[in-house]
Short mmCIF file of C-alpha atoms (C1' of nucleotides) in Angstrom, two decimals:
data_model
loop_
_atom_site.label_atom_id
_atom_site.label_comp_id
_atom_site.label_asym_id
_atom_site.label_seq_id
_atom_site.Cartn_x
_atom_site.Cartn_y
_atom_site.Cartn_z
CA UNK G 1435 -28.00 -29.15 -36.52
CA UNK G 1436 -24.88 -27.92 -35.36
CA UNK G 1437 -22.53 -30.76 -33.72
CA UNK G 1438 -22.80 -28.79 -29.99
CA UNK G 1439 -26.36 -29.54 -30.24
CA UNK G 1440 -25.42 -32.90 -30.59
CA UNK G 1441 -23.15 -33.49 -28.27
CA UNK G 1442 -25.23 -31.99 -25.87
CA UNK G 1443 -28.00 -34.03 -26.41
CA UNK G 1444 -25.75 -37.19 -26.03
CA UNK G 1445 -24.89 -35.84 -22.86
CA UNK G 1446 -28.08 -35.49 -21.39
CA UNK G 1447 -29.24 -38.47 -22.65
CA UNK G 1448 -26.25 -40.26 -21.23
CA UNK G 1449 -27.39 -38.73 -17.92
CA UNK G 1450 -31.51 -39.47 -18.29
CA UNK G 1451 -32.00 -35.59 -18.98
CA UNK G 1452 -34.19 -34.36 -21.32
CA UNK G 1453 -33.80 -32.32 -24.64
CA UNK G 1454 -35.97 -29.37 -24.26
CA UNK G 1455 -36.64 -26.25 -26.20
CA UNK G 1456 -35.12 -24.03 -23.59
CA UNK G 1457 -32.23 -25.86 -23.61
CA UNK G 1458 -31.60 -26.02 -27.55
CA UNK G 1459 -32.14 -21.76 -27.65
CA UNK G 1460 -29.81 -21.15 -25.08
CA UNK G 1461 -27.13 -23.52 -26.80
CA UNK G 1462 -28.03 -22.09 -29.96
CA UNK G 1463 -27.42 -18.21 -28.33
CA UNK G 1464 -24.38 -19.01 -26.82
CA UNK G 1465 -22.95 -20.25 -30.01
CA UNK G 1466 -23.81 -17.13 -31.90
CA UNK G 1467 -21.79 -14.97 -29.43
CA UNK G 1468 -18.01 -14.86 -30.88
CA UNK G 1469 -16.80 -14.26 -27.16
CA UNK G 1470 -17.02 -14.33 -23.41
CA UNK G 1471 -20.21 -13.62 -22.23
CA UNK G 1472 -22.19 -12.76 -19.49
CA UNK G 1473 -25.33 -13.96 -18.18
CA UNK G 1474 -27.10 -10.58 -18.20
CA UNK G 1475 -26.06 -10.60 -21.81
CA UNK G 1476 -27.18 -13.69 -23.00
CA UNK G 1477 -30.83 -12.81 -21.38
CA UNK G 1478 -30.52 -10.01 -23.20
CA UNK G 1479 -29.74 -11.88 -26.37
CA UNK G 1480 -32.50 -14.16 -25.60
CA UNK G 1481 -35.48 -11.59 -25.27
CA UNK G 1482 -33.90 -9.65 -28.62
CA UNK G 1483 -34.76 -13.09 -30.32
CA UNK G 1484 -38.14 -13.50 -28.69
CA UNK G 1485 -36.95 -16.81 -27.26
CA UNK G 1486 -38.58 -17.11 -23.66
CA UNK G 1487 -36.39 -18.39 -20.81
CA UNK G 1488 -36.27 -17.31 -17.44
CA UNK G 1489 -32.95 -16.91 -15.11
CA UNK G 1490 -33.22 -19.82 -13.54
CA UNK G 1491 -33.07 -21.78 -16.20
CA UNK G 1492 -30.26 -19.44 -18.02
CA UNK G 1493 -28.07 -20.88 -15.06
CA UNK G 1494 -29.39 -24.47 -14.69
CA UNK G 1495 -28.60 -25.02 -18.32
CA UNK G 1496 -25.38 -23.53 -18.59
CA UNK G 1497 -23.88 -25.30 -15.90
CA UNK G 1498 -24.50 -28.45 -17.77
CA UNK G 1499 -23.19 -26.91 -20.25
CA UNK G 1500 -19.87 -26.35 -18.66
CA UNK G 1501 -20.46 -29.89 -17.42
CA UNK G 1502 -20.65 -31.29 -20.86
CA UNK G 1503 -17.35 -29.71 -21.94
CA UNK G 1504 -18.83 -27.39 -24.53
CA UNK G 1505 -18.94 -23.69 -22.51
CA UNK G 1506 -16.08 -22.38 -20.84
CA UNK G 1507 -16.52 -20.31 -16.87
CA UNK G 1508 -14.43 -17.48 -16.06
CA UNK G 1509 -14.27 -15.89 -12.71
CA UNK G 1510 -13.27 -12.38 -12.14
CA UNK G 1511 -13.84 -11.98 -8.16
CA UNK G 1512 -16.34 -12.77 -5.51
CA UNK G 1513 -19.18 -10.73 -6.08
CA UNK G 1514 -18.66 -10.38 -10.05
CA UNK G 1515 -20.35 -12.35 -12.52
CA UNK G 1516 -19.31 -15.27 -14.41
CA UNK G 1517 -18.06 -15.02 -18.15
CA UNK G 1518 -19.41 -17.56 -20.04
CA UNK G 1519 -17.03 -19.30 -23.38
CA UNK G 1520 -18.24 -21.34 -25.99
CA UNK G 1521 -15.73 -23.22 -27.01
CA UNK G 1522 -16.03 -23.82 -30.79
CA UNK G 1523 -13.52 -23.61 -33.50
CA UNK G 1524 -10.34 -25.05 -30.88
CA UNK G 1525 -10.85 -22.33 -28.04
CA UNK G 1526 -9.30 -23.02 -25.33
CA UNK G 1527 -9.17 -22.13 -21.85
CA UNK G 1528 -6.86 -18.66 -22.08
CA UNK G 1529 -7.86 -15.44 -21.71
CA UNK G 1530 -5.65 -12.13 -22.10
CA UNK G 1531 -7.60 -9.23 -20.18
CA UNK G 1532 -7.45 -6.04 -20.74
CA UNK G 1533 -7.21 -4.54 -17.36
CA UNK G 1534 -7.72 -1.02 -18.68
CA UNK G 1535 -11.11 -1.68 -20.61
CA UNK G 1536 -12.13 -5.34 -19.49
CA UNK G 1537 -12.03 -6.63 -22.70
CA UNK G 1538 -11.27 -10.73 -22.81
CA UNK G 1539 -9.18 -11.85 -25.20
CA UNK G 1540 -8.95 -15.81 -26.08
CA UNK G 1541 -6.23 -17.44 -27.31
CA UNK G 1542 -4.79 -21.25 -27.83
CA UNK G 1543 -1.05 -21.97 -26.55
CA UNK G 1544 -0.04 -25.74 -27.33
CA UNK G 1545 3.23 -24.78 -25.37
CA UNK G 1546 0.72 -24.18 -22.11
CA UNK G 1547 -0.90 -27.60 -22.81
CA UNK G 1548 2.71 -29.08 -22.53
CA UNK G 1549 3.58 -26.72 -19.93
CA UNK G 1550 0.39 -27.91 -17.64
CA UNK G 1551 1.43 -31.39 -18.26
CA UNK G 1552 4.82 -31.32 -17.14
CA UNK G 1553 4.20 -29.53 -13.89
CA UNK G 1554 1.40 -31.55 -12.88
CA UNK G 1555 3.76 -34.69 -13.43
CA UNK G 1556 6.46 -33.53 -11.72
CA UNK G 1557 3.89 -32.95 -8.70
CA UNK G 1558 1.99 -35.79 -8.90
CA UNK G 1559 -0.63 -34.98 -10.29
CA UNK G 1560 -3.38 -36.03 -13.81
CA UNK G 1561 -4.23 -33.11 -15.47
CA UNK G 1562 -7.97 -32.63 -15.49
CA UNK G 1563 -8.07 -28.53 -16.90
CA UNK G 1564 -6.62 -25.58 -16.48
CA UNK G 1565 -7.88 -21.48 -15.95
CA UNK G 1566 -5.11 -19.22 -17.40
CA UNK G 1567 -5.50 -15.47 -17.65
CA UNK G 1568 -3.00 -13.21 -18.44
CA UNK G 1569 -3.50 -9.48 -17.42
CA UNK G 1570 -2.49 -6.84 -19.92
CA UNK G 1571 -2.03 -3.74 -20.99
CA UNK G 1572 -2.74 -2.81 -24.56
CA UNK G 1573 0.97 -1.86 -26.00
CA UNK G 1574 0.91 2.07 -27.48
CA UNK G 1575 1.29 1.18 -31.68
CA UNK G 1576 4.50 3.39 -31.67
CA UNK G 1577 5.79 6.67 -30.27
CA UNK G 1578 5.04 8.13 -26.95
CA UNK G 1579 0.98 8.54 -25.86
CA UNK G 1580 -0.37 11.58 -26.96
CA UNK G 1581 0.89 14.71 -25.24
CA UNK G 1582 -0.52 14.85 -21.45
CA UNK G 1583 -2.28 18.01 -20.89
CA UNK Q 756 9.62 -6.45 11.96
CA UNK Q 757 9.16 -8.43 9.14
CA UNK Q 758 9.80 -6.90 5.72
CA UNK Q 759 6.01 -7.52 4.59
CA UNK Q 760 5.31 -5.28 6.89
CA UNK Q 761 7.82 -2.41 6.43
CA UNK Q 762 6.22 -2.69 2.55
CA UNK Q 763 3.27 -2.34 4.12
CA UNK Q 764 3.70 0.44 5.47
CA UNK Q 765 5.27 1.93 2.69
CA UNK Q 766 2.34 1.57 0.39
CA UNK Q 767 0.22 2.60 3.16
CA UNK Q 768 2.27 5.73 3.43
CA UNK Q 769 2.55 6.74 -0.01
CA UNK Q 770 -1.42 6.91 -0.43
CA UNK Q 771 -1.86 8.57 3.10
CA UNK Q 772 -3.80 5.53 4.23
CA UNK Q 773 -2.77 5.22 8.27
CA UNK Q 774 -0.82 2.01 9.88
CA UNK Q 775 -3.04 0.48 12.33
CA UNK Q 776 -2.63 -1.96 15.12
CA UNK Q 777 -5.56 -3.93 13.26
CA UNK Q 778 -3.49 -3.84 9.90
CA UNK Q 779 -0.42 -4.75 11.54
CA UNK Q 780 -2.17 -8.02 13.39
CA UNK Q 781 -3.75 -8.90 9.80
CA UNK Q 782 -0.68 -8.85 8.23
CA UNK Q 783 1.55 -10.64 10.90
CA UNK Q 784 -1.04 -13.12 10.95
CA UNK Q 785 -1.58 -13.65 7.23
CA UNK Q 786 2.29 -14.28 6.95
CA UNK Q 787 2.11 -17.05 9.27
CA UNK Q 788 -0.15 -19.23 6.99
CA UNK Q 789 2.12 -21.42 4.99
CA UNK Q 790 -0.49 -22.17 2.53
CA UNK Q 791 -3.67 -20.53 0.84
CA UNK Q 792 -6.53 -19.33 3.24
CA UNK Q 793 -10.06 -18.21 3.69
CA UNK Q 794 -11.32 -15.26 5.55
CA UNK Q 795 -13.44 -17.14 7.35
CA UNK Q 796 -10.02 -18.95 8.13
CA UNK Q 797 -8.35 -16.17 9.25
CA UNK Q 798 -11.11 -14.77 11.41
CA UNK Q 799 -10.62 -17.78 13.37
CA UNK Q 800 -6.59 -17.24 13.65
CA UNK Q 801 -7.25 -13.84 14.83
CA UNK Q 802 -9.80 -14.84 17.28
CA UNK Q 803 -7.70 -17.51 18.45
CA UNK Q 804 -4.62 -15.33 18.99
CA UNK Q 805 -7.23 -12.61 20.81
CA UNK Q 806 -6.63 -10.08 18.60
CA UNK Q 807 -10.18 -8.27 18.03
CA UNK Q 808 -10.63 -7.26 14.20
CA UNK Q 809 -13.99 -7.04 12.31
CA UNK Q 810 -15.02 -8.66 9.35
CA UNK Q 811 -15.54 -5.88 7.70
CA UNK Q 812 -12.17 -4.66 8.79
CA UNK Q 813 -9.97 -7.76 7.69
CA UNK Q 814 -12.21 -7.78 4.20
CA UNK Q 815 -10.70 -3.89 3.94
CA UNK Q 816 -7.34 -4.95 4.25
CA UNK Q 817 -7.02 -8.04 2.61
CA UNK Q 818 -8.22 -5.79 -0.43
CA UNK Q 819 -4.97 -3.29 0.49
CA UNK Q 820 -2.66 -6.13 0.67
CA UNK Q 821 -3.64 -7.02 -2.57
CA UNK Q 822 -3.15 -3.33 -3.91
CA UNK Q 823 -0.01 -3.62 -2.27
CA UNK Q 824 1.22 -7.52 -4.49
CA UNK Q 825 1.59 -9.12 -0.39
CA UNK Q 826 -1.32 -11.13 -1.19
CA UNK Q 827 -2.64 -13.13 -4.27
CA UNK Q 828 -6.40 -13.43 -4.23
CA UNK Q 829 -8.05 -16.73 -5.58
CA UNK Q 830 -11.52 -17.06 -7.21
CA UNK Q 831 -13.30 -19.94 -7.26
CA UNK Q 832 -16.71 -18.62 -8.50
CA UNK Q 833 -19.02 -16.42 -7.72
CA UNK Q 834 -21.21 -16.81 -4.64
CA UNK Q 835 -17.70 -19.07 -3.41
CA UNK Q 836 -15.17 -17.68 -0.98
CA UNK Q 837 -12.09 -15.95 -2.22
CA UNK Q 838 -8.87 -17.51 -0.84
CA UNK Q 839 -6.01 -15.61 0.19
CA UNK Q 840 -2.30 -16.32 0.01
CA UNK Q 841 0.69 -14.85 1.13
CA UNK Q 842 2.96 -13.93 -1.61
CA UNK Q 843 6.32 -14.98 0.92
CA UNK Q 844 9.50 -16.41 -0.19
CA UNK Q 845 9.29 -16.68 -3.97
CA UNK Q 846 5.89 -18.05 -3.93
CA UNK Q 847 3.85 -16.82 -7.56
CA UNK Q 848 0.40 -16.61 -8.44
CA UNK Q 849 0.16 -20.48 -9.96
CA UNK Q 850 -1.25 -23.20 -8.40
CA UNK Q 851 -2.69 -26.74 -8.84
CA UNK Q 852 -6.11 -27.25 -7.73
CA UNK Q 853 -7.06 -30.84 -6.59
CA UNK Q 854 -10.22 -31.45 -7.92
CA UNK Q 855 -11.10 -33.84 -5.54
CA UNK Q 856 -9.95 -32.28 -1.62
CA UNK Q 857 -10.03 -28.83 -3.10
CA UNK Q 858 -6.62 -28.68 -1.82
CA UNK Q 859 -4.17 -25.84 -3.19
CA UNK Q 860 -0.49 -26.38 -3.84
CA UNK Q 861 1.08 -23.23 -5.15
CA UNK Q 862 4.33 -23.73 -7.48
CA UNK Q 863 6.27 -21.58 -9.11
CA UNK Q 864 7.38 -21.71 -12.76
CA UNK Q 865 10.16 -19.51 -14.44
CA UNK Q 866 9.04 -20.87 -17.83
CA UNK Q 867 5.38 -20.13 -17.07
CA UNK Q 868 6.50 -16.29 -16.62
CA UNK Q 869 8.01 -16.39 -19.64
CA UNK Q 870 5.70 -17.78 -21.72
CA UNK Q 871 2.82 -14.71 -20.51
CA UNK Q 872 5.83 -12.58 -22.33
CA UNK Q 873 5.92 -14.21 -25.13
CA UNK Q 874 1.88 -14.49 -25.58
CA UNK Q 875 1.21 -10.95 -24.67
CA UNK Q 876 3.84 -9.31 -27.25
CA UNK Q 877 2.47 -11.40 -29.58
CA UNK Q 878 -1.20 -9.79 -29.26
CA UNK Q 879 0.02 -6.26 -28.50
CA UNK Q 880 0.11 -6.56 -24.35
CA UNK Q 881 2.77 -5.54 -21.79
CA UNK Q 882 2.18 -7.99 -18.99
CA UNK Q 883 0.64 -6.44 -15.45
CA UNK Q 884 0.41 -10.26 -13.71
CA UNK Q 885 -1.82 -13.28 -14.09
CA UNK Q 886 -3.50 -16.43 -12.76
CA UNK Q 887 -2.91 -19.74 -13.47
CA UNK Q 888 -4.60 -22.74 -12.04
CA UNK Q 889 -3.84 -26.56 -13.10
CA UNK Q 890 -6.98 -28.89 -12.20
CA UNK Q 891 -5.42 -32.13 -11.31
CA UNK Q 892 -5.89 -35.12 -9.60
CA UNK Q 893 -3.51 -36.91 -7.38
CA UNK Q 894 -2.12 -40.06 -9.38
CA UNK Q 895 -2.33 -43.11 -7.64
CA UNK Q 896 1.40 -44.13 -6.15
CA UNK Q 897 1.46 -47.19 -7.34
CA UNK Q 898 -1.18 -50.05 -8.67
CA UNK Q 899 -5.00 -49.84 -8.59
CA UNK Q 900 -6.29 -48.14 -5.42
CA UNK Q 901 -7.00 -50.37 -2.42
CA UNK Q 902 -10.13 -52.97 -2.67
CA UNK Q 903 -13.42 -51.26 -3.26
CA UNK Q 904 -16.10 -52.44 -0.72
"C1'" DA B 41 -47.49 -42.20 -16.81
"C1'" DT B 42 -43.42 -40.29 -14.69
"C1'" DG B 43 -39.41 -38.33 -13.62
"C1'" DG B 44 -37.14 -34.51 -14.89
"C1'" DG B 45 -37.84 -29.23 -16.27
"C1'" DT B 46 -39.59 -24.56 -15.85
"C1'" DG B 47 -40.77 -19.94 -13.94
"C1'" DC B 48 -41.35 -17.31 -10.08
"C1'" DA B 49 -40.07 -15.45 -5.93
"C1'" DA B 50 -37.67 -16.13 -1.91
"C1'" DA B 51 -33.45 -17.62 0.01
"C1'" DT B 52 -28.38 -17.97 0.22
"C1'" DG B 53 -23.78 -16.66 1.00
"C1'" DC B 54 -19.82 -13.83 0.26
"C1'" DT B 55 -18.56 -9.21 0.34
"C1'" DT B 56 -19.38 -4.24 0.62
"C1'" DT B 57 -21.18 -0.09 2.66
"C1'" DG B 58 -23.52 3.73 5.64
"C1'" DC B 59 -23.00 5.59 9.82
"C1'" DA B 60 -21.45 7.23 14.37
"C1'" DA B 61 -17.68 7.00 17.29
"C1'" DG B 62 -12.59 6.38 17.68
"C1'" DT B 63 -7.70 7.27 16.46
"C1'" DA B 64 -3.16 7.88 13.73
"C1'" DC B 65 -0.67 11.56 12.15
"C1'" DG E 356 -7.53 19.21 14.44
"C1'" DT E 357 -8.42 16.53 10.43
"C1'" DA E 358 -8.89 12.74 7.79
"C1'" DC E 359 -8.86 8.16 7.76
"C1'" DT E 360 -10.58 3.76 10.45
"C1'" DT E 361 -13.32 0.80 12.94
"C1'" DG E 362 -17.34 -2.18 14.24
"C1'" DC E 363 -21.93 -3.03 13.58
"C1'" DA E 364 -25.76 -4.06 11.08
"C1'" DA E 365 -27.92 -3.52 6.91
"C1'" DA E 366 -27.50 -3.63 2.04
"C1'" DG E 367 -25.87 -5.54 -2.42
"C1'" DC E 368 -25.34 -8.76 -5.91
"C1'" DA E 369 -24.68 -13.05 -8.48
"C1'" DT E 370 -26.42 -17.36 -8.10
"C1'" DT E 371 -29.26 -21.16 -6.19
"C1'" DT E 372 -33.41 -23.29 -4.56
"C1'" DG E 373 -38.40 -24.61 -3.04
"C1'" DC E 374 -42.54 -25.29 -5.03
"C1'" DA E 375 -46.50 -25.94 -8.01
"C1'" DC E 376 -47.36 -26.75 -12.55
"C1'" DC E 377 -45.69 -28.52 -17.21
"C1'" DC E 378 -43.72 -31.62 -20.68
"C1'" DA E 379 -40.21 -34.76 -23.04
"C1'" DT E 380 -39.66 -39.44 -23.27
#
DNA sequence: ATGGGTGCAAATGCTTTGCAAGTAC
DNA sequence: GTACTTGCAAAGCATTTGCACCCAT
């Protein structure tokens, strides 16, 4: 069993909630995805592995699993959905987007840990998390774009 | 008139969009906020100061004043109000979040701006802008808090 | 046995939109 | 005169919730 399924279970069980078979295929899912999500997607992924869960209970789980530490939420605007991060192998919580296609691109910056860390002292505060996205534009390779019209 | 406004105007005039007295009492009242605010917020300001605008109408132009970089737009999930802030003397688009009021203290970091630079030419990006929230929590002044019970 | 979980459908809440009448340019 | 705007109410959309039944512990 993977150690997200474990922690997860610890978690519940620290919190008298039970392990159920819902819960361990959506955890399961989400791992296999190798970036954001969304929730329409995961369904998606769900059905395509004949594992039954309904909406509801897409959402109920994964905001314990944001709770527990082990999925990452991203909001892009009132009215858009959620992206959903698992965050395995030392993700963190920065995103570069690609505000010509949408695509979401994570990446780990020790220097922003620091960074958080000193700001938040200097204004009084504990750091609890942070939500960083950078918006982008994806850099031509070399040489002008190709000839406009 | 303030210079928000003349840039205001500006934008609104380069896209043949039209300078209305409803625009103009938006964005006179927007600038007097000295801190983040919600629509709902604002509706109230405007109602206060008797100057009739719709909801639909301050939604339109809140979206145009962020077209425009006058206002930074804050998400705090989906189905949760968007807050608005000013973008007024210096202020960026980085703030601390207390986790327990909600409250929102923008700052502004010339190290933070430099850092997107150095992240995005790293992965291939020219920078367009970005968000940055810190999740804190207020540190106690000075010993444990005051008696419990 | 029991307290939490699930699916379904309805509800919620922020934001957007269609439309008819008004107005900046 | 011609678009663009406005207010209103209705629609849209992601997410949450009430409820009756189910199941992990």
């Amino acid at each position: 069993m993977s150690s997200a399924c474990d922690d997860f279970r610890k978690f519940l069980h620290a919190r008298r909630l039970k392990y159920t078979g819902e819960r361990e295929a959506i955890l399961q899912t989400v791992e296999q995805f190798q970036r954001p999500f969304e929730v329409e997607e995961l369904l998606l992924e769900l059905r395509r592995l004949n594992l039954r869960v309904s909406r509801a209970t897409v959402y109920r789980t994964l905001r314990h699993l944001v709770g527990a530490g082990l999925v990452n939420q991203l909001f892009f605007g009132a009215g858009k959905q959620s992206y959903y991060d698992f965050l395995g192998g030392g993700r963190g919580h920065n995103y570069v987007v690609d505000v010509e296609t949408g695509m979401i691109l994570p990446f780990t910056s020790p220097e922003l840990t620091a960074l958080c860390e000193r700001i938040a002292k200097r204004l009084g505060y504990h750091v609890v998390g942070h939500r960083f996205q950078i918006l982008g534009r994806r850099k031509e390779p070399s040489g002008p774009a190709p000839t406009e019209k």
